[in-house]
PDB file of C-alpha atoms in Angstrom:
ATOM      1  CA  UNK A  23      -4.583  -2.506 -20.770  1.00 49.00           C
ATOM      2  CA  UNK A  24      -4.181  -0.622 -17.516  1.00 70.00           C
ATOM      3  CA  UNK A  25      -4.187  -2.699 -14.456  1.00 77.00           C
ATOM      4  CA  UNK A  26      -7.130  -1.346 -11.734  1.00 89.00           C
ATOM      5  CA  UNK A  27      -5.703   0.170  -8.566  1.00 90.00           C
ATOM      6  CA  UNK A  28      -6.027  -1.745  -5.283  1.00 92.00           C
ATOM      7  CA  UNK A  29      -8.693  -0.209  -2.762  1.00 91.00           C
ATOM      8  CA  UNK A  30      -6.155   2.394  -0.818  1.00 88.00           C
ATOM      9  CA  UNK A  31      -6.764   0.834   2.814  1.00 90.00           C
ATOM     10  CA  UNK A  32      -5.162  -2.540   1.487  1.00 94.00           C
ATOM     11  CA  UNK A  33      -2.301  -0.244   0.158  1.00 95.00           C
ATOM     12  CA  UNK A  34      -1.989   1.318   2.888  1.00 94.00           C
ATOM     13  CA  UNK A  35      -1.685  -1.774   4.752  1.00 95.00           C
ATOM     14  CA  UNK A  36       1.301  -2.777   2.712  1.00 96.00           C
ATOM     15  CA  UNK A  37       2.684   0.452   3.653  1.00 96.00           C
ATOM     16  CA  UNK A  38       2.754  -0.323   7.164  1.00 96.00           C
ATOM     17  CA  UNK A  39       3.889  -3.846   6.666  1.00 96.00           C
ATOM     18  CA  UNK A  40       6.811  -2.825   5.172  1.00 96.00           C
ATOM     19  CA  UNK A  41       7.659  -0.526   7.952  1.00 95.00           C
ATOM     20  CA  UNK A  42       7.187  -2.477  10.451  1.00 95.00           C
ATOM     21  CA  UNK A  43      10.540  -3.954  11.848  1.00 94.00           C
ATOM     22  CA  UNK A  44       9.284  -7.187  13.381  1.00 95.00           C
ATOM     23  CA  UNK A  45       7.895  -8.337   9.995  1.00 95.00           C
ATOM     24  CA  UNK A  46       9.722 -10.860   7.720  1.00 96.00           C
ATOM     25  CA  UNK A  47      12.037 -10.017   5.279  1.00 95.00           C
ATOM     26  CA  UNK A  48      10.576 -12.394   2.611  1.00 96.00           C
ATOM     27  CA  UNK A  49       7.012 -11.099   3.838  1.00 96.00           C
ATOM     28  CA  UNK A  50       7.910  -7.317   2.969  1.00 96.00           C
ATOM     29  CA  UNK A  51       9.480  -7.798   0.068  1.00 97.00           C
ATOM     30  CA  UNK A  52       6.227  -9.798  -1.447  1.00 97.00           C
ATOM     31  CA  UNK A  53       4.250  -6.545  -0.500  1.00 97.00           C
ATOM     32  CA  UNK A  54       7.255  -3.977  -2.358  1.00 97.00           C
ATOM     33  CA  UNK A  55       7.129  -5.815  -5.506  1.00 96.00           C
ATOM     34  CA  UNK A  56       3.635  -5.053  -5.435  1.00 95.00           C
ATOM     35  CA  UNK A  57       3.580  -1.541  -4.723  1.00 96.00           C
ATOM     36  CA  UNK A  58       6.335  -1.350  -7.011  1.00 96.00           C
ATOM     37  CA  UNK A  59       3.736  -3.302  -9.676  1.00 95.00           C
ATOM     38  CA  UNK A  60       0.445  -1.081  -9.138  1.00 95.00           C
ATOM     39  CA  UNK A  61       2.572   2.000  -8.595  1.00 95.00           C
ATOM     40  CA  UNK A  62       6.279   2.061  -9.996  1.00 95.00           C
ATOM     41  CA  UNK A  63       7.387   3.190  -6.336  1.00 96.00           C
ATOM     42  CA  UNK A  64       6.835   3.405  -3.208  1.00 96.00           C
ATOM     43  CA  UNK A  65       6.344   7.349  -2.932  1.00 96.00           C
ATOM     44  CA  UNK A  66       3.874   6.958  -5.202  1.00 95.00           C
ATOM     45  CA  UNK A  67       1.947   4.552  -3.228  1.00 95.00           C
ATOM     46  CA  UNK A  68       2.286   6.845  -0.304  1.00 95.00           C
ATOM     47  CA  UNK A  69       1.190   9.535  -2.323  1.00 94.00           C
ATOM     48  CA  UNK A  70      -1.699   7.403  -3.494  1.00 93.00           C
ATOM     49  CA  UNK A  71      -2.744   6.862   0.187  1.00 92.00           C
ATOM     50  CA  UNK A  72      -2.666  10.648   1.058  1.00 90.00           C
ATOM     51  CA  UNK A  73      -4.785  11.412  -1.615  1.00 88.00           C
ATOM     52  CA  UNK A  74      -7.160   9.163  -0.955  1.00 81.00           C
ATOM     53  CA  UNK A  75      -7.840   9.483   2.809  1.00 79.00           C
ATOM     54  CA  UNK A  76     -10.357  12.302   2.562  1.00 75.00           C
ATOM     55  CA  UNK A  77     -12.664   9.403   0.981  1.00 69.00           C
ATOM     56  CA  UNK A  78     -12.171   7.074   4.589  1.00 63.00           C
ATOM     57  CA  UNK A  79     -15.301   7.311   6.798  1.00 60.00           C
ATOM     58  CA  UNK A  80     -14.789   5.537  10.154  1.00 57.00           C
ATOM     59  CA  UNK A  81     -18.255   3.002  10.662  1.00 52.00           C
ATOM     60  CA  UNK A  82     -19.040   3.266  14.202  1.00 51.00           C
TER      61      UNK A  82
END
């Protein structure tokens, strides 16, 4: 069975968390294991984001 996706603004999210120097240790890895879960790396993850940002409409 193939394990649904995450919505891409929470992934990217965890991209940025992981990124971000004056985040935890512990805290980042959580969110790599789970990149590394949904998407077997993290370039894919970023790759996932890219594709999907044509889809992100800004609510004003």
């Amino acid at each position: 069975m193939t394990q649904p996706l995450p919505p891409w603004t929470l992934v990217k999210t965890w991209l940025e968390i992981i990124q971000n120097e004056d985040i935890p240790p512990f805290v980042k890895q959580k969110r790599k294991k789970l990149l590394d879960y949904y998407f077997g790396s993290i370039e894919l993850a970023n790759m996932y984001v890219e594709q999907h940002q044509d889809c992100y409409q800004k609510v004003s």
